[in-house]
PDB file of C-alpha atoms in Angstrom:
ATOM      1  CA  UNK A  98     -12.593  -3.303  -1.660  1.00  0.00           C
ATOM      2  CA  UNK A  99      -9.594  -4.663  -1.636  1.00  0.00           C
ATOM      3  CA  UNK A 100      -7.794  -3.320   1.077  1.00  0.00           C
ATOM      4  CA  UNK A 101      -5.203  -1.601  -0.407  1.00  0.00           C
ATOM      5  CA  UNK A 102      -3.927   2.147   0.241  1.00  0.00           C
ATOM      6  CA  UNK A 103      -1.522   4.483  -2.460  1.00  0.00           C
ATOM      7  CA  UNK A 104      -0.741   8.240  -2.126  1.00  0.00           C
ATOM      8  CA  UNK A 105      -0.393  10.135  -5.363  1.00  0.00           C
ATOM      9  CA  UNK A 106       0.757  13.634  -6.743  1.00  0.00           C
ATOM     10  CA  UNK A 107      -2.559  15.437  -7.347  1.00  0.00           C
ATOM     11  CA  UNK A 108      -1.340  16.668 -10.869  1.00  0.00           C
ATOM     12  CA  UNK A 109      -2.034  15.711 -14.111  1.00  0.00           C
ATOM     13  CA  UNK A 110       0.340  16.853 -17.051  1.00  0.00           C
ATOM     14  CA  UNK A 111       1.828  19.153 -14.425  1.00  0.00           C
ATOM     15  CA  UNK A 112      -1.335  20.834 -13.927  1.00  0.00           C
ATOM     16  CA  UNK A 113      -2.970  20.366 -10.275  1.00  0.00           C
ATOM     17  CA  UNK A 114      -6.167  19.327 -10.005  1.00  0.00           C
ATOM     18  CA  UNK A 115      -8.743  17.931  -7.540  1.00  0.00           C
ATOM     19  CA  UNK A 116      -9.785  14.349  -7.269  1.00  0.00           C
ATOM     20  CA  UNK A 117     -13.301  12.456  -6.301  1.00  0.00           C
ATOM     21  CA  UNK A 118     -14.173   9.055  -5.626  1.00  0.00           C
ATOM     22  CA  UNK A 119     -16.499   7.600  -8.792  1.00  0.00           C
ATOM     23  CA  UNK A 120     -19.424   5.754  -8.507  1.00  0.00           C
ATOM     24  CA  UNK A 121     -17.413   2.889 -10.075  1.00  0.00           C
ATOM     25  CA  UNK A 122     -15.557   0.085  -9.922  1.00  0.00           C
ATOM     26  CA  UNK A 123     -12.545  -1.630 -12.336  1.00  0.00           C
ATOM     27  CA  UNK A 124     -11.445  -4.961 -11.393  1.00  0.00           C
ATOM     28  CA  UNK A 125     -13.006  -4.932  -8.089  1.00  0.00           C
ATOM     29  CA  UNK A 126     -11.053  -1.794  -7.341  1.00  0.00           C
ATOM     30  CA  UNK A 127     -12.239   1.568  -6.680  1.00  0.00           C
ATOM     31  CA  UNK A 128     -12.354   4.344  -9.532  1.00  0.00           C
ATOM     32  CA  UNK A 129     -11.657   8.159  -8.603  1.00  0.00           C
ATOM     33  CA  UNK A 130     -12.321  11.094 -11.432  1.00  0.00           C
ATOM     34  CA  UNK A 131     -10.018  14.187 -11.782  1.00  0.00           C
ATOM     35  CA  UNK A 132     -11.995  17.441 -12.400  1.00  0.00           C
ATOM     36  CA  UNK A 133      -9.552  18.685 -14.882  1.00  0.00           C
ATOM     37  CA  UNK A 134     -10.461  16.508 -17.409  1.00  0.00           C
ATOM     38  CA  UNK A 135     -13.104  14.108 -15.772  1.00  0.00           C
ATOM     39  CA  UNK A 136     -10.762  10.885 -16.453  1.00  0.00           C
ATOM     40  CA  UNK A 137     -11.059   7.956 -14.107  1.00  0.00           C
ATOM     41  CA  UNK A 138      -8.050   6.560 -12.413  1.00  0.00           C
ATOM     42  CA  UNK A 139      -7.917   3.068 -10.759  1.00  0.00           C
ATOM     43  CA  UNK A 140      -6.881   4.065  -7.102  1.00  0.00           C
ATOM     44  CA  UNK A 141      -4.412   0.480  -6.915  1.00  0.00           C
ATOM     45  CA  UNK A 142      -1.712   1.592  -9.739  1.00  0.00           C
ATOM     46  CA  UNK A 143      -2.700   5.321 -10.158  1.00  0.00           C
ATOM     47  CA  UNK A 144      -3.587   4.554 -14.208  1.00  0.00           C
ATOM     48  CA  UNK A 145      -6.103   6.258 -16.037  1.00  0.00           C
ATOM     49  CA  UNK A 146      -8.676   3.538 -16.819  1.00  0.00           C
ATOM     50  CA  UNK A 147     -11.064   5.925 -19.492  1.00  0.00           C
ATOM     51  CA  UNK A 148     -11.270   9.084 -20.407  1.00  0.00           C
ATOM     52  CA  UNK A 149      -8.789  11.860 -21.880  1.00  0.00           C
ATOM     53  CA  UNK A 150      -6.025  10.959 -20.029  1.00  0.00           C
ATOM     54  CA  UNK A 151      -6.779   7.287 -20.806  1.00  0.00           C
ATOM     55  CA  UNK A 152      -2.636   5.157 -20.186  1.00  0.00           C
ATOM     56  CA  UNK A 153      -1.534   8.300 -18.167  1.00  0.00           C
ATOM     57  CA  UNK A 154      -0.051   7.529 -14.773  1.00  0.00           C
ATOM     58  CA  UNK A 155       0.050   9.338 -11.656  1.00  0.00           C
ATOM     59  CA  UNK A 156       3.403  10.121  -9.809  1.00  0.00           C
ATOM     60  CA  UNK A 157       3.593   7.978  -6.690  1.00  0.00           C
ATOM     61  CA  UNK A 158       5.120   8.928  -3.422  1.00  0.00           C
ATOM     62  CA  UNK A 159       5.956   6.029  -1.088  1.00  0.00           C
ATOM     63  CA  UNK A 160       3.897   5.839   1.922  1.00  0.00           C
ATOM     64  CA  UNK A 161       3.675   3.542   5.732  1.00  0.00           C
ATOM     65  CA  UNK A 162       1.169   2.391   7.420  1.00  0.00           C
ATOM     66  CA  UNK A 163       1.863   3.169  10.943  1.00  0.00           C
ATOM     67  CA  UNK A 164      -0.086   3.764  14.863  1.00  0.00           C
ATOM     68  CA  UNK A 165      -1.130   7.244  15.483  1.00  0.00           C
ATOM     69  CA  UNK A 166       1.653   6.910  18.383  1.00  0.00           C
ATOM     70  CA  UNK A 167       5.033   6.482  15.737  1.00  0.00           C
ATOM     71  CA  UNK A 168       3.586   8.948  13.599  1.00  0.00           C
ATOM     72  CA  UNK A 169       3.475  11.519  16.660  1.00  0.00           C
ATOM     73  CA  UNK A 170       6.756  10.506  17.608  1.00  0.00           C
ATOM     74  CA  UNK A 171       8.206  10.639  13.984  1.00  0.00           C
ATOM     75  CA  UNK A 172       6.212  13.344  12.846  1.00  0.00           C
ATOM     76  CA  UNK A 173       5.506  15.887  15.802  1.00  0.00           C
ATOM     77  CA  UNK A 174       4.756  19.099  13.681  1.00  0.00           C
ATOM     78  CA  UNK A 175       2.771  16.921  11.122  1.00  0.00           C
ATOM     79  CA  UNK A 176      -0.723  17.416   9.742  1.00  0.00           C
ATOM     80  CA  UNK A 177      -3.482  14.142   9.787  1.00  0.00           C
ATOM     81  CA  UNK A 178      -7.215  14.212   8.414  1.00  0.00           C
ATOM     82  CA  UNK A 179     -10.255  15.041  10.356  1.00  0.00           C
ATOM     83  CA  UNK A 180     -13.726  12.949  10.608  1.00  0.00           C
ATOM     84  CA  UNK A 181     -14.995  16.542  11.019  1.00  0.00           C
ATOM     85  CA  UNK A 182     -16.112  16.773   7.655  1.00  0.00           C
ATOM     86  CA  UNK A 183     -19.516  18.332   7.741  1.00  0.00           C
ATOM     87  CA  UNK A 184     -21.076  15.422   6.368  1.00  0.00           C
ATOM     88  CA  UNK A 185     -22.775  13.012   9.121  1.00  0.00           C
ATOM     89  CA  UNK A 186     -20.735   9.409   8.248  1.00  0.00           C
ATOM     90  CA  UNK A 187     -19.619   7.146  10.673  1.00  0.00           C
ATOM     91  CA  UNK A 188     -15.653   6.196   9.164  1.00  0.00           C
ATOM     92  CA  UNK A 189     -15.573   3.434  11.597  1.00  0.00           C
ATOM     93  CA  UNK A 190     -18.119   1.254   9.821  1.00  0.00           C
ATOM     94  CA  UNK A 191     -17.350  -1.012   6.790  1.00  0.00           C
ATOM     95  CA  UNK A 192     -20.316  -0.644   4.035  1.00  0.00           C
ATOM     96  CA  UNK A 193     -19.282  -3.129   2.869  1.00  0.00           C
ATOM     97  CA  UNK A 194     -19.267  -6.080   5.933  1.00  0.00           C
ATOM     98  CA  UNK A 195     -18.354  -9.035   6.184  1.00  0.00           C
ATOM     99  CA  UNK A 196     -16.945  -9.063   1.927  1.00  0.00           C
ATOM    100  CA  UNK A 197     -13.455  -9.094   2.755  1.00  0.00           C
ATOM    101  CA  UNK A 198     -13.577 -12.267   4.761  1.00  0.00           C
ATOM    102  CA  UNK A 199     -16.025 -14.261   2.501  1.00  0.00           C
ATOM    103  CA  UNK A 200     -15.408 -15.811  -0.742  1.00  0.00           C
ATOM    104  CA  UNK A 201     -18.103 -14.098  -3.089  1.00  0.00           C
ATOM    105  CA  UNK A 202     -17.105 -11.990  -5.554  1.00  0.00           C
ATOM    106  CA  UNK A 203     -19.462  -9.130  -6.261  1.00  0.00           C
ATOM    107  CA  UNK A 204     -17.637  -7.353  -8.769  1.00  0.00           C
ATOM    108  CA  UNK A 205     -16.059  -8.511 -12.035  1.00  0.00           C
ATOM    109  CA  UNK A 206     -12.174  -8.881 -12.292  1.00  0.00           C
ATOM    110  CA  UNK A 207     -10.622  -9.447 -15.651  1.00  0.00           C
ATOM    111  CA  UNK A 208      -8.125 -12.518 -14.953  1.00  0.00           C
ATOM    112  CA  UNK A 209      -8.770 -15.101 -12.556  1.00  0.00           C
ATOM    113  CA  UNK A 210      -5.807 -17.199 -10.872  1.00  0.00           C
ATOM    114  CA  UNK A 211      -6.396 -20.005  -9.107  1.00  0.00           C
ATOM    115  CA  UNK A 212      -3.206 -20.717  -7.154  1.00  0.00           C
ATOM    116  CA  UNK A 213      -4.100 -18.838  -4.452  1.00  0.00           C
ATOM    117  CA  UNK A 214      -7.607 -18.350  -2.551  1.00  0.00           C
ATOM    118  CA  UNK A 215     -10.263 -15.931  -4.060  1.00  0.00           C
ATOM    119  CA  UNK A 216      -9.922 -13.170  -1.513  1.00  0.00           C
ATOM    120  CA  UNK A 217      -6.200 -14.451  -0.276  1.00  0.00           C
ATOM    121  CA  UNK A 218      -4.177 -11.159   0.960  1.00  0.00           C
ATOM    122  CA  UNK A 219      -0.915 -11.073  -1.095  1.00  0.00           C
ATOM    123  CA  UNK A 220       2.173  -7.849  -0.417  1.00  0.00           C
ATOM    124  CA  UNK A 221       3.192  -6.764  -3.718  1.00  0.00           C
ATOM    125  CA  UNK A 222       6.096  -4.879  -4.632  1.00  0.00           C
ATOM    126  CA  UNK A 223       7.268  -3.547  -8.024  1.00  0.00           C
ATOM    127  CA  UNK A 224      10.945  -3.377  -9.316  1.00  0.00           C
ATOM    128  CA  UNK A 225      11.454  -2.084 -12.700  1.00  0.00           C
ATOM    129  CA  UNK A 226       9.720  -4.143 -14.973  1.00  0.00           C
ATOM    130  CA  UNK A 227       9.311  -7.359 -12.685  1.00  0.00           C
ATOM    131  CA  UNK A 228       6.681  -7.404 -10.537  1.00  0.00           C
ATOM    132  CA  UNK A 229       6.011 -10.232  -7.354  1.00  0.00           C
ATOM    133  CA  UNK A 230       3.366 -10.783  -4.647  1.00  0.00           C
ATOM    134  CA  UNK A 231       4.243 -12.326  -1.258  1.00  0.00           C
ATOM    135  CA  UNK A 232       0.925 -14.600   0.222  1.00  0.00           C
ATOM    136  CA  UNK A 233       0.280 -12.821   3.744  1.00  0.00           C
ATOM    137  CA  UNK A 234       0.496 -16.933   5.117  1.00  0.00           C
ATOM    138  CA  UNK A 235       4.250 -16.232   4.157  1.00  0.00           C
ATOM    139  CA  UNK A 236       4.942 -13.959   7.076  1.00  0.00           C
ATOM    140  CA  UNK A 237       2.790 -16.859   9.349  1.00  0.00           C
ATOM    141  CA  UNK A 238       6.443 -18.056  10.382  1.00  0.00           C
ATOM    142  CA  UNK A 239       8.788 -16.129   8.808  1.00  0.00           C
ATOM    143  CA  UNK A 240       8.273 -12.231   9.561  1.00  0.00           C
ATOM    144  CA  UNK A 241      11.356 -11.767   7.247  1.00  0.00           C
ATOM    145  CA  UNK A 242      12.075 -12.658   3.876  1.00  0.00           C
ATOM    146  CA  UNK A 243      14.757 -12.101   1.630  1.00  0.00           C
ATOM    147  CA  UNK A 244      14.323 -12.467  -1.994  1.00  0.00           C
ATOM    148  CA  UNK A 245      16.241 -10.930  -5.393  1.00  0.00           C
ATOM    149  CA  UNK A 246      13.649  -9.149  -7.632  1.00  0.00           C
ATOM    150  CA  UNK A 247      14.800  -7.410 -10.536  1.00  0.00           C
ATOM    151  CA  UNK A 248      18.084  -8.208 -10.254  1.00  0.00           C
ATOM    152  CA  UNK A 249      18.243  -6.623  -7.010  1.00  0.00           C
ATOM    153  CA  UNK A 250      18.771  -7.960  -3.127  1.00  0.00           C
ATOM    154  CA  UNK A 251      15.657  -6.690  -1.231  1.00  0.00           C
ATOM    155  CA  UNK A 252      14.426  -7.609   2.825  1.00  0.00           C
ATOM    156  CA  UNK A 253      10.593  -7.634   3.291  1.00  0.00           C
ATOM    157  CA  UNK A 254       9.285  -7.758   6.557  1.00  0.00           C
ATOM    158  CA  UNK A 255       6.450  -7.436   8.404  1.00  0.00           C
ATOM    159  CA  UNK A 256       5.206  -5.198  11.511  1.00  0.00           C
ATOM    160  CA  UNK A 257       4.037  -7.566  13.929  1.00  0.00           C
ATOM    161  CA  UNK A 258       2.045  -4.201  15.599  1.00  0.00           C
ATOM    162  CA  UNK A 259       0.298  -2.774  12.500  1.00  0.00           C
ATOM    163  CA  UNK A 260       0.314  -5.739  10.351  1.00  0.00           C
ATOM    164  CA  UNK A 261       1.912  -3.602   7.085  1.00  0.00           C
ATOM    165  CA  UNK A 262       4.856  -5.023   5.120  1.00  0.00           C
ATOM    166  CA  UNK A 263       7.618  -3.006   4.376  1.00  0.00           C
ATOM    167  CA  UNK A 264      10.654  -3.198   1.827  1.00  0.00           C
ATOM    168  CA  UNK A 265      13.919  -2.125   1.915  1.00  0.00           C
ATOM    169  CA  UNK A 266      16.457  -2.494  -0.456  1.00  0.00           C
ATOM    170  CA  UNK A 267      19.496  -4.810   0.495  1.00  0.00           C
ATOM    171  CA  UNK A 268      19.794  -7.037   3.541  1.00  0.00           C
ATOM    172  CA  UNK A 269      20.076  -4.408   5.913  1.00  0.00           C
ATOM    173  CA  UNK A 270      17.556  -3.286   8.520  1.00  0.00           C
ATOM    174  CA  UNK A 271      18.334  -0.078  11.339  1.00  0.00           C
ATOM    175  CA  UNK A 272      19.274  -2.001  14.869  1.00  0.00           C
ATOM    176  CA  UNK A 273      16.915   0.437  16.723  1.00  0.00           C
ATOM    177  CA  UNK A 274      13.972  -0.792  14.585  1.00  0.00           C
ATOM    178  CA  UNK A 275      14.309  -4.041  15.976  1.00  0.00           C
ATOM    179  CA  UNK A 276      12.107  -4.010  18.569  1.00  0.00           C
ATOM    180  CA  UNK A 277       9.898  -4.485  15.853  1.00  0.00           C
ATOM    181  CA  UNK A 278      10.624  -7.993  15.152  1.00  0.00           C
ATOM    182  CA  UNK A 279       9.948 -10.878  16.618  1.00  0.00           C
ATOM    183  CA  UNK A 280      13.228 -11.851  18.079  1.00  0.00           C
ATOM    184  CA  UNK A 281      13.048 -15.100  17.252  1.00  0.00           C
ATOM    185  CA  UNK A 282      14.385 -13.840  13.800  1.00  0.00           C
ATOM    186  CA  UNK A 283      16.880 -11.429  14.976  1.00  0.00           C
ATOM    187  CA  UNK A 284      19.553 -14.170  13.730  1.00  0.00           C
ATOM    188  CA  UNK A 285      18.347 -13.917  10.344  1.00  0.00           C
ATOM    189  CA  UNK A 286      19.114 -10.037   9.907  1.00  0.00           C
ATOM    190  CA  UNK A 287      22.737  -8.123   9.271  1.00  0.00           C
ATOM    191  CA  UNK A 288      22.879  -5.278  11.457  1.00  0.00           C
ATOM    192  CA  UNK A 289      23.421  -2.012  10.342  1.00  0.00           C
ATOM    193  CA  UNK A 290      24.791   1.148  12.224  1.00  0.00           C
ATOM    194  CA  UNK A 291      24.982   3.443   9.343  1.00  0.00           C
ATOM    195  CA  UNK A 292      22.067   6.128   9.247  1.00  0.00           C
ATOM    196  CA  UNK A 293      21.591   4.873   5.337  1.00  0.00           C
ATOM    197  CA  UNK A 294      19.930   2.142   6.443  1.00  0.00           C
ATOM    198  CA  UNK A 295      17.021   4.331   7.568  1.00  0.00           C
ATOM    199  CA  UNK A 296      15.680   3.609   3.814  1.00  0.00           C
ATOM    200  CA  UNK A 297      15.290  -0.046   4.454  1.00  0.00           C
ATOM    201  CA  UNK A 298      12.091   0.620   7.068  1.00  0.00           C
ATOM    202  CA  UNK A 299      10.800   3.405   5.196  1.00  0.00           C
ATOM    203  CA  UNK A 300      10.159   1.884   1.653  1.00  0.00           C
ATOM    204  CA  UNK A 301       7.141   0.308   0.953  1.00  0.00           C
ATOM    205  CA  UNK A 302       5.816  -1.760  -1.884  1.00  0.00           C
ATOM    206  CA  UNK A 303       7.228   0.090  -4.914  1.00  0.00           C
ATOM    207  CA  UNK A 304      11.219   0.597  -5.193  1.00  0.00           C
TER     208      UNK A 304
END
């Protein structure tokens, strides 16, 4: 519903559990239920919305949204999911249609800001205690932006191939990721040899 994807620890208290998606919806975000204790999480900011574990946060790992071609190349060995489920759905169709590019609202959101379009697409990152969004008509002409939040000197930019926007800490982005980005703003980055710089392409949203 609103386009958003998080990976979380599967445990609860330290105790592993499994989770299912609920037949309900908080602030025009999904809900999913633990069966250890039947709680229901919002699946945006991993936060038990009612139930037992009601304030209780899940442990979130970072996460990139990449083409099934880096991911072969970065991950060779690794493991994706299969539509083979055993249950006859077709993943490639939206239930939902045409909702995320129309202005209705079906479901009920508790705060309402009107700076920005209903159903506008905003990058948002977390630092601390300060939080920020970045409008995805930022990246229109700028596919990099460097900003201070928190106190801190972050790059965001955006993959022109899969569309996600990824932070790094510092002004520093890996020369071979360059191809990347558009190289009309190649001026507007410092180079950086150093194999630490690897974490500026792999962080995303959440520092």
């Amino acid at each position: 519903l609103c386009r958003s994807g998080a990976v979380y620890e599967r445990r609860v208290d330290g105790v592993e559990t499994v989770f299912g998606t609920a037949e309900e919806i908080w602030n025009s975000n999904i809900l999913f239920y633990d069966k250890k204790t039947d709680s229901l999480w919002s699946q945006l900011d991993g936060i038990a919305r009612r139930g037992t574990d009601l304030g209780k946060r899940l442990n979130q790992y970072p996460s990139l949204w990449m083409t099934w071609g880096a991911w072969k190349r970065a991950y060779s060995n690794g493991e994706v999911l299969s539509r083979n489920t055993g249950f006859t759905r077709d993943y490639t169709f939206d239930p939902y249609g045409g909702y995320r590019t129309n202005q209705q609202v079906w479901f009920l959101t508790a705060k309402k800001d009107d700076r920005l379009a209903t159903k506008e697409r905003v990058h948002g990152m977390t630092v601390g205690d300060t939080f920020v969004a970045y409008p995805e008509k930022n990246f229109a002409e700028n596919m990099i932006i460097h900003d201070t939040v928190g106190g801190r000197p972050v790059v965001v930019w955006k993959d022109a191939e899969t569309g996600a926007v990824i932070v790094g800490r510092g002004k520093t982005i890996k020369k071979s990721d360059l191809n990347k980005i558009d190289r009309a703003d190649m001026d507007n980055i410092k180079l950086e040899e150093a194999d630490e710089a690897e974490e500026a392409i792999k962080r995303v949203c959440r520092l």
